[in-house]
XYZ file of C-alpha atoms in Angstrom:
605
model
C 22.598 -25.910 0.112
C 19.163 -25.760 -1.475
C 16.652 -28.615 -1.246
C 13.776 -28.747 -3.726
C 10.508 -30.643 -3.346
C 7.550 -30.696 -5.717
C 4.140 -31.176 -4.120
C 1.640 -33.620 -5.552
C -1.741 -32.418 -6.726
C -3.540 -34.378 -4.011
C -1.823 -32.291 -1.332
C -3.848 -29.151 -1.963
C -5.968 -26.679 -0.127
C -8.818 -27.210 -2.535
C -8.465 -23.893 -4.352
C -8.574 -23.975 -8.123
C -7.205 -21.070 -10.087
C -6.355 -19.819 -13.524
C -2.750 -18.973 -14.381
C -1.880 -21.768 -11.979
C 1.494 -22.348 -10.385
C 3.370 -25.583 -9.875
C 3.947 -25.689 -6.100
C 7.634 -26.336 -5.522
C 9.411 -25.923 -2.197
C 12.987 -24.719 -2.250
C 14.562 -24.960 1.183
C 17.612 -22.770 1.541
C 19.369 -21.295 4.593
C 18.711 -17.613 5.198
C 21.303 -15.155 3.898
C 21.223 -11.597 5.181
C 21.516 -8.972 2.432
C 24.856 -7.312 1.845
C 25.193 -3.796 3.208
C 24.037 -1.253 0.634
C 26.791 1.140 -0.455
C 25.045 3.634 -2.698
C 26.090 7.293 -2.472
C 23.735 9.497 -0.448
C 23.170 12.887 -2.075
C 21.221 15.967 -0.990
C 21.155 19.685 -1.764
C 23.467 21.069 -4.444
C 25.568 17.858 -4.682
C 22.320 16.047 -5.527
C 21.591 18.458 -8.381
C 25.119 18.173 -9.729
C 25.060 14.402 -9.375
C 21.737 14.129 -11.185
C 23.061 16.163 -14.088
C 26.125 13.953 -14.332
C 24.306 10.624 -13.987
C 21.564 11.505 -16.469
C 23.989 12.804 -19.113
C 27.007 10.476 -18.828
C 26.091 6.878 -19.586
C 29.274 5.468 -18.073
C 28.408 6.958 -14.677
C 24.842 5.597 -14.580
C 26.150 2.224 -15.765
C 28.680 2.175 -12.925
C 25.966 2.997 -10.381
C 23.790 0.187 -11.787
C 26.591 -2.315 -11.143
C 27.454 -0.766 -7.767
C 23.849 -1.300 -6.645
C 24.395 -5.070 -6.872
C 22.034 -5.644 -9.774
C 24.312 -8.312 -11.310
C 23.731 -10.667 -8.362
C 21.040 -12.681 -10.172
C 23.627 -13.941 -12.656
C 25.163 -16.018 -9.886
C 22.044 -17.932 -8.819
C 22.090 -21.654 -9.624
C 19.229 -23.393 -11.439
C 17.394 -20.261 -12.565
C 17.628 -21.649 -16.083
C 15.195 -24.370 -14.964
C 12.413 -21.822 -14.415
C 10.449 -20.013 -17.112
C 10.235 -16.227 -16.778
C 6.905 -15.034 -15.358
C 6.066 -11.422 -16.049
C 2.449 -11.407 -14.842
C 2.027 -12.419 -11.173
C -1.776 -12.543 -11.402
C -3.218 -15.802 -10.042
C -7.017 -15.818 -10.011
C -9.502 -18.292 -8.549
C -11.023 -20.415 -11.278
C -14.626 -19.441 -12.032
C -16.762 -21.985 -13.864
C -19.295 -19.396 -15.019
C -19.191 -15.593 -15.176
C -19.882 -13.913 -11.842
C -22.947 -11.735 -11.442
C -22.115 -8.078 -10.839
C -23.217 -7.284 -7.309
C -25.128 -4.019 -6.873
C -23.225 -1.269 -5.116
C -25.843 -1.249 -2.384
C -24.764 -4.784 -1.477
C -21.068 -3.905 -1.520
C -21.504 -1.039 0.981
C -24.475 -2.345 2.945
C -25.272 -0.575 6.232
C -25.422 -4.060 7.761
C -21.623 -3.883 7.923
C -21.724 -0.896 10.300
C -21.649 -3.188 13.332
C -18.028 -3.991 12.453
C -16.853 -0.518 13.456
C -14.753 -0.220 16.628
C -16.894 0.096 19.776
C -17.854 3.606 20.808
C -15.996 3.045 24.089
C -12.647 2.449 22.367
C -9.975 4.976 23.421
C -8.706 7.438 20.795
C -11.380 6.236 18.425
C -11.034 7.373 14.807
C -14.530 7.990 13.372
C -15.459 5.405 10.756
C -17.760 5.571 7.765
C -20.389 4.123 10.119
C -20.191 7.328 12.177
C -20.787 9.444 9.066
C -23.686 7.162 8.168
C -25.165 7.502 11.656
C -24.836 11.301 11.596
C -26.602 11.519 8.245
C -29.256 8.939 9.193
C -30.179 10.847 12.346
C -30.252 14.189 10.573
C -27.595 15.565 12.923
C -25.412 16.416 9.934
C -25.591 16.492 6.163
C -22.871 15.768 3.601
C -22.928 19.494 2.789
C -22.046 20.270 6.423
C -19.060 17.900 6.229
C -17.863 19.206 2.864
C -17.987 22.823 4.029
C -16.047 21.920 7.175
C -13.335 20.212 5.134
C -12.863 22.617 2.234
C -11.040 25.368 4.189
C -8.658 22.721 5.550
C -7.716 21.006 2.287
C -7.732 23.791 -0.320
C -4.314 24.961 -1.443
C -5.704 27.719 -3.690
C -6.609 30.064 -0.835
C -4.437 32.685 0.872
C -4.703 31.232 4.390
C -4.050 27.595 3.538
C -3.512 25.161 6.394
C -0.727 22.622 6.828
C -3.279 19.934 5.934
C -3.545 21.364 2.416
C -0.011 20.141 1.633
C -1.433 16.611 1.537
C -3.579 17.611 -1.453
C -2.378 18.528 -4.898
C -5.792 19.733 -6.089
C -9.387 20.145 -4.893
C -12.236 20.743 -7.326
C -14.435 22.874 -5.089
C -17.394 22.948 -7.463
C -17.333 19.165 -7.854
C -17.080 18.641 -4.086
C -20.060 20.872 -3.420
C -22.122 19.331 -6.220
C -21.470 15.807 -4.914
C -22.261 16.857 -1.344
C -25.522 18.511 -2.390
C -26.559 15.446 -4.408
C -25.820 13.175 -1.470
C -27.718 15.453 0.906
C -30.762 15.303 -1.353
C -30.590 11.495 -1.431
C -30.494 11.377 2.356
C -33.459 13.761 2.611
C -35.425 11.605 0.155
C -34.605 8.405 2.033
C -32.630 7.079 -0.943
C -29.098 6.885 0.425
C -26.886 4.522 -1.559
C -25.214 2.787 1.385
C -22.470 3.272 3.939
C -20.307 5.356 1.607
C -22.960 7.872 0.630
C -21.714 11.317 1.630
C -18.405 10.074 3.061
C -15.363 12.207 2.121
C -12.465 10.315 0.501
C -9.049 11.236 -0.899
C -7.629 9.888 -4.169
C -3.921 9.461 -4.886
C -2.782 11.518 -7.874
C -1.824 8.353 -9.754
C -5.299 7.662 -11.099
C -7.856 9.774 -12.902
C -10.874 11.701 -11.621
C -13.025 13.706 -14.005
C -12.491 17.397 -13.397
C -8.954 16.909 -12.078
C -5.515 16.944 -13.639
C -3.195 13.970 -13.265
C 0.448 14.786 -12.612
C 1.613 11.651 -10.735
C 3.688 13.841 -8.444
C 5.529 15.557 -11.321
C 5.174 18.931 -12.995
C 3.943 17.192 -16.158
C 0.331 16.899 -17.228
C -0.508 13.310 -18.140
C -3.226 12.378 -20.599
C -6.547 11.526 -18.987
C -9.246 9.370 -20.561
C -11.950 9.513 -17.922
C -12.353 8.560 -14.281
C -10.521 5.398 -13.264
C -12.812 2.419 -12.645
C -11.812 2.056 -8.985
C -12.628 5.721 -8.335
C -15.858 5.620 -10.329
C -17.063 2.679 -8.243
C -16.695 4.708 -5.045
C -18.284 7.809 -6.578
C -21.192 5.664 -7.773
C -21.557 4.448 -4.172
C -21.999 8.084 -3.085
C -18.500 8.884 -1.794
C -17.360 12.499 -2.140
C -13.874 13.002 -3.581
C -12.543 15.816 -1.408
C -9.360 16.111 -3.490
C -6.398 14.388 -5.085
C -3.610 13.623 -2.644
C 0.096 14.259 -3.110
C 2.553 11.471 -3.808
C 6.232 10.851 -4.297
C 7.120 11.845 -7.855
C 6.219 8.904 -10.154
C 5.837 6.784 -7.014
C 9.562 6.099 -7.063
C 10.483 6.187 -3.375
C 9.072 5.560 0.074
C 9.299 8.965 1.815
C 6.793 11.102 -0.143
C 9.430 13.853 -0.312
C 8.146 15.999 -3.179
C 9.809 19.350 -3.988
C 7.262 19.881 -6.794
C 4.087 20.047 -4.736
C 5.246 20.006 -1.135
C 5.799 17.241 1.389
C 3.148 16.627 4.050
C 4.834 16.050 7.396
C 3.975 13.029 9.487
C 0.848 13.840 11.520
C 2.414 12.149 14.570
C 5.774 13.907 14.353
C 6.590 16.772 11.997
C 10.269 15.766 11.942
C 9.385 12.524 10.155
C 8.153 11.614 6.701
C 4.675 10.238 6.063
C 6.167 7.485 3.931
C 5.383 6.940 0.296
C 4.584 6.893 -2.334
C 0.941 7.205 -1.195
C 1.974 9.596 1.582
C -0.692 12.201 0.902
C -3.446 9.604 1.225
C -1.845 8.251 4.420
C -1.704 11.757 5.900
C -5.371 12.434 5.175
C -6.351 9.273 7.057
C -3.842 9.635 9.899
C -4.795 13.269 10.523
C -8.509 12.402 10.608
C -9.491 14.340 7.475
C -11.065 11.293 5.813
C -11.814 7.750 6.988
C -10.898 6.239 3.617
C -8.417 7.023 0.853
C -7.244 5.361 -2.321
C -3.582 4.435 -2.672
C -1.396 2.544 -5.115
C 1.334 0.052 -4.232
C 4.208 -1.020 -6.493
C 6.753 -1.540 -3.726
C 5.067 -0.929 -0.391
C 3.534 2.394 -1.400
C 0.263 1.723 0.447
C 1.672 -0.238 3.371
C 4.735 1.843 4.307
C 2.915 5.198 4.574
C 0.001 3.493 6.335
C 2.511 2.133 8.853
C 4.247 5.492 9.330
C 0.897 7.290 9.777
C -0.830 4.720 12.000
C -3.424 3.625 9.413
C -4.632 0.375 7.870
C -3.647 -0.358 4.256
C -4.275 -3.224 1.842
C -2.051 -4.132 -1.081
C -4.615 -6.160 -3.054
C -4.173 -9.303 -5.144
C -2.556 -8.447 -8.451
C -5.146 -8.015 -11.197
C -8.124 -7.760 -8.854
C -8.837 -4.012 -8.950
C -9.069 -2.050 -12.188
C -7.662 1.437 -12.672
C -8.646 1.536 -16.350
C -8.720 3.560 -18.523
C -5.714 4.958 -16.637
C -2.505 3.183 -17.602
C -0.292 1.425 -15.054
C 3.388 2.305 -15.461
C 4.390 -0.471 -13.037
C 2.262 -3.020 -14.844
C 3.568 -6.200 -13.179
C 4.167 -4.847 -9.673
C 1.675 -2.055 -8.998
C -1.890 -2.382 -7.692
C -4.658 -0.182 -6.299
C -5.943 -0.545 -2.750
C -7.654 1.144 0.212
C -6.030 3.045 3.096
C -8.275 3.543 6.077
C -8.746 4.705 9.638
C -10.480 1.477 10.703
C -10.870 -2.033 9.335
C -14.535 -1.413 8.541
C -13.542 1.513 6.331
C -10.904 -0.607 4.625
C -13.294 -3.511 4.046
C -16.028 -1.357 2.522
C -13.492 0.510 0.383
C -12.069 -2.783 -0.856
C -15.486 -4.267 -1.577
C -16.575 -1.269 -3.635
C -13.359 -0.605 -5.578
C -12.872 -4.313 -6.385
C -16.131 -4.456 -8.327
C -15.221 -6.333 -11.511
C -14.492 -4.370 -14.678
C -15.223 -6.041 -18.014
C -12.326 -4.093 -19.539
C -9.905 -5.892 -17.198
C -10.473 -9.637 -17.740
C -8.574 -10.706 -14.619
C -10.900 -8.722 -12.334
C -13.893 -10.664 -13.646
C -12.196 -13.962 -12.745
C -12.201 -13.140 -9.048
C -15.442 -13.999 -7.227
C -17.527 -11.057 -6.039
C -16.164 -9.719 -2.741
C -17.780 -11.273 0.291
C -17.943 -10.003 3.885
C -14.675 -10.862 5.586
C -14.980 -13.834 7.953
C -15.207 -12.767 11.588
C -13.553 -14.482 13.301
C -11.281 -15.887 10.565
C -11.972 -19.509 9.699
C -8.248 -20.266 10.054
C -5.978 -18.655 12.612
C -2.540 -19.656 11.412
C 0.466 -17.335 11.136
C 3.684 -18.129 9.275
C 6.979 -16.773 10.633
C 10.358 -16.809 8.923
C 12.220 -15.865 12.069
C 15.626 -14.806 10.652
C 13.874 -12.461 8.220
C 11.458 -11.131 10.846
C 14.347 -10.434 13.219
C 16.014 -8.111 10.719
C 13.743 -5.316 11.976
C 14.924 -2.624 14.365
C 14.510 -3.836 17.993
C 11.799 -1.232 18.733
C 9.788 -2.390 15.718
C 10.358 -6.042 16.524
C 9.190 -5.596 20.108
C 5.954 -3.915 19.017
C 5.192 -6.657 16.508
C 6.022 -9.442 18.969
C 3.659 -7.928 21.540
C 0.833 -7.955 18.980
C 1.648 -11.537 17.990
C 1.602 -12.634 21.620
C -1.882 -11.132 22.022
C -3.140 -12.857 18.871
C -1.869 -16.185 20.180
C -2.783 -16.008 23.857
C -6.058 -14.084 23.613
C -7.470 -14.833 20.165
C -6.264 -18.401 19.629
C -3.809 -17.991 16.747
C -1.072 -20.559 16.110
C 2.301 -19.924 14.494
C 4.308 -22.209 12.245
C 7.899 -21.746 11.086
C 8.361 -21.284 7.343
C 11.257 -20.493 5.028
C 11.505 -18.377 1.887
C 14.594 -18.692 -0.352
C 16.643 -15.966 -2.021
C 15.055 -13.036 -0.203
C 17.880 -10.549 -0.739
C 18.151 -11.546 -4.396
C 14.369 -11.335 -4.720
C 14.433 -7.741 -3.539
C 16.959 -7.039 -6.280
C 14.653 -8.749 -8.800
C 11.782 -6.530 -7.689
C 13.913 -3.383 -7.978
C 15.130 -4.375 -11.455
C 11.555 -5.024 -12.555
C 9.848 -1.874 -11.311
C 12.722 0.431 -12.300
C 12.683 -1.064 -15.809
C 8.917 -0.604 -16.018
C 9.059 3.037 -14.923
C 12.067 3.804 -17.135
C 10.186 2.370 -20.107
C 7.131 4.518 -19.444
C 9.266 7.619 -18.750
C 11.937 7.695 -21.482
C 13.021 11.259 -20.678
C 14.117 12.470 -17.244
C 13.954 16.134 -18.204
C 11.995 18.146 -15.665
C 12.009 15.434 -12.991
C 13.409 15.919 -9.510
C 17.156 15.212 -9.249
C 16.657 12.045 -7.201
C 14.400 10.544 -9.861
C 16.721 11.604 -12.662
C 19.296 9.386 -10.987
C 16.953 6.460 -10.326
C 15.487 6.308 -13.811
C 18.842 6.839 -15.534
C 20.299 3.963 -13.539
C 17.257 1.718 -14.047
C 17.332 2.304 -17.796
C 20.670 0.452 -17.921
C 19.091 -2.909 -17.041
C 20.081 -5.435 -19.740
C 17.426 -7.804 -21.100
C 19.410 -10.693 -19.641
C 19.079 -9.429 -16.067
C 15.444 -8.438 -16.537
C 14.655 -12.009 -17.639
C 16.585 -13.449 -14.718
C 14.424 -11.330 -12.410
C 11.278 -12.849 -13.933
C 12.710 -16.355 -13.537
C 13.330 -15.670 -9.864
C 9.770 -14.362 -9.606
C 8.551 -17.738 -10.879
C 10.764 -19.589 -8.393
C 9.481 -17.541 -5.462
C 5.839 -17.857 -6.535
C 6.174 -21.637 -6.813
C 7.705 -21.762 -3.362
C 4.930 -19.633 -1.868
C 2.306 -21.779 -3.598
C 3.840 -24.832 -1.905
C 3.879 -23.110 1.486
C 0.212 -22.122 1.145
C -0.713 -25.680 0.141
C 1.108 -27.107 3.122
C -0.653 -24.648 5.438
C -4.118 -23.715 4.122
C -5.287 -20.332 5.331
C -1.780 -19.249 6.298
C -0.980 -15.555 6.849
C 2.752 -14.787 6.602
C 3.581 -12.077 9.142
C 6.468 -9.613 9.246
C 6.963 -6.043 10.372
C 5.734 -3.710 7.630
C 9.056 -1.906 7.563
C 12.146 -2.594 9.667
C 12.429 1.129 10.429
C 10.741 2.991 13.320
C 9.791 5.801 10.960
C 12.050 7.819 8.655
C 13.358 11.059 10.119
C 13.865 14.054 7.810
C 17.625 14.118 8.364
C 18.399 17.286 6.389
C 15.446 19.317 7.607
C 13.933 21.994 5.374
C 16.728 21.711 2.795
C 15.824 18.078 2.130
C 12.219 19.086 1.510
C 13.284 21.871 -0.843
C 15.674 19.885 -3.051
C 14.879 16.251 -2.367
C 17.219 13.449 -1.297
C 18.769 10.410 -2.962
C 19.263 7.774 -0.267
C 18.898 4.378 -1.890
C 20.446 2.663 1.131
C 17.618 3.610 3.495
C 15.042 3.079 0.740
C 16.228 -0.500 0.240
C 16.182 -1.068 3.982
C 12.691 0.429 4.260
C 11.384 -1.996 1.606
C 13.000 -5.132 3.010
C 9.656 -6.809 3.804
C 7.141 -5.195 1.436
C 8.589 -6.088 -1.981
C 7.676 -9.798 -1.867
C 3.920 -9.220 -2.212
C 4.494 -6.915 -5.203
C 6.836 -9.228 -7.079
C 4.682 -12.308 -6.416
C 1.230 -10.688 -6.672
C -0.080 -11.739 -3.232
C -2.444 -9.622 -1.131
C -0.846 -8.046 1.932
C -2.393 -6.080 4.805
C -0.707 -3.484 7.027
C -2.091 -2.978 10.532
C -0.883 -0.493 13.178
C 0.433 -2.295 16.275
C 2.201 0.288 18.430
C 4.063 3.550 18.936
C 7.725 4.158 19.743
C 9.731 7.173 20.854
C 10.923 9.326 17.976
C 14.586 10.124 17.507
C 15.145 13.678 18.689
C 11.837 13.867 20.540
C 8.714 15.547 19.278
C 6.340 12.705 20.048
C 5.850 9.051 19.226
C 5.835 7.481 15.757
C 3.579 4.563 14.770
C 4.775 1.022 14.037
C 3.016 -1.445 11.738
C 2.856 -5.176 11.108
C 2.014 -6.946 7.855
C 0.154 -10.123 6.966
C 0.544 -11.619 3.476
C -1.980 -14.153 2.209
C -2.594 -16.437 -0.715
C -3.616 -15.060 -4.113
C -7.274 -14.025 -4.107
C -7.651 -14.383 -0.330
C -7.988 -10.649 0.323
C -11.142 -11.166 2.393
C -9.346 -13.644 4.685
C -6.646 -11.040 5.295
C -9.334 -8.509 6.173
C -10.682 -10.988 8.732
C -7.188 -11.176 10.217
C -7.102 -7.377 10.229
C -10.196 -7.158 12.414
C -8.443 -9.341 14.997
C -5.318 -7.181 14.820
C -7.548 -4.143 15.353
C -8.696 -5.688 18.626
C -5.084 -5.606 19.803
C -4.929 -1.902 19.029
C -8.040 -1.125 21.084
C -8.032 -3.842 23.755
C -4.522 -5.231 24.129
C -2.039 -2.413 23.509
C -1.061 -0.594 26.675
C -2.443 2.927 26.394
C -4.502 1.913 23.362
C -4.590 3.657 20.029
C -3.152 7.165 19.921
C -4.180 10.219 17.955
C -1.713 12.748 16.529
C -1.628 16.269 17.928
C -2.975 17.792 14.711
C -5.837 15.312 14.413
C -9.005 16.883 13.020
C -12.462 16.141 14.413
C -14.281 16.593 11.110
C -17.697 15.601 12.450
C -17.248 17.997 15.385
C -16.278 20.845 13.063
C -19.234 20.089 10.804
C -21.557 20.148 13.810
C -20.268 23.565 14.909
C -20.574 24.896 11.384
C -24.161 23.737 11.065
C -25.332 25.395 14.283
């Protein structure tokens, strides 16, 4: 039985916003999702199945129904909610915000937020690059020359690291490094990012690079994406474009077109996707900061699998223009980073408002994240949280216990209605968006031929029902956030302790269609995409891998209120303390981790 309650305007947290929601609680007992029963295909059966599904409408229609996509037709009272296609909710700004200079967004004053030098298994941060350049111990040219042999895939003796990159513009890398070196010599460095190597997911545009979005197609480019340009203008050096799952349509990063980077912690596991190349570059130590995109966990899942930090930002806050967004109502841009400092600086720079994207100008200029957070309140929906694998659950509970007993956090029980149906609504929405932007499946990998052919069968009726459920869920979340100002809703990032490459080399050669595990992998992440909320992934532990070969990382997520990205970053700094001070054995590095600064030092001698 569902119980609805509308909150009065005087029961607010004091935040005013445009595109406002009517807070409306809907209390409903938790219902676990039905077991997924989609066929799992790999190898030659996958190729044959893709040919059949993409050419015989009756087969793809049957698979659409078999996936449970009709479930929204059975929900009561959805007719009482208007459909909401845009989940952007922005703080109300009385007057236009002044554009902060890039020097303020990446100020060296933030360097003190880096992990202490005594932290075990310490991943170098952008502050370490800044210190090396400031002291004259290294130059950006030294770093670029150390990295190029590792990341280039156009040389005869390419390394395993190169699989994480789809392209490197060597001339552009060297030119940027030389320009940065000259600025440092002249005492005119632009800030913390000047001379720092970064990786860019092949979903956005960089001048001098192709954009393939994980396919074998060449997509039209209209200039460097705003979010990338902001980091380049701050002095960052794009070391290359990172690989991704084709069209961003799954969470493994399995890509027969360009190669699949193997998890830096365990080569028998996936990196996660679809921003798996960016996650690899951070997890393996190649860069401290990378750009990812997230339409259904595509920043957070690979960050979790690779032991990195990742922020799915508030919808509408960061511009990728002039590059189009195929997942227009679910996908966002965000940073993936080795440390919270790197993530915060990346967020501050790439979220610089773009006049071509009106919503980005409605958010206030990014401010330094509060340390410690002004509110230390965590929301738990226990039946949902407990859906995770026991190993994952134990790691997350240990981190939560530390936050409560050592750092003074409190927890409150919350509820969220229609979670399993909401995941269906998210899948209907993003598959419809991608199918609309990709009307032909010719030339795509077999797994994506199946996904897009099935998604293209979504009737307008069911698509609208999905948007009505989006409105219902957003109203409920608005009520929860008003009841508990400053709340961070915590869950495991993914219920899975990594995703093992079950079919070995054959799976990497042909791809895999395993919607059952994909749905399971996304059980927690989809909510922030459908509802537009910011959501932060933090590494919290390591568990034994199936079949041996080393540990695999485990992550935990915190989801906040619309526009409260900085508050989530403040929470992330506290979670980082657990990683360095509370976790038994501390943070761990993968076996193939690269000491870039050490290599650069050797090369410069």
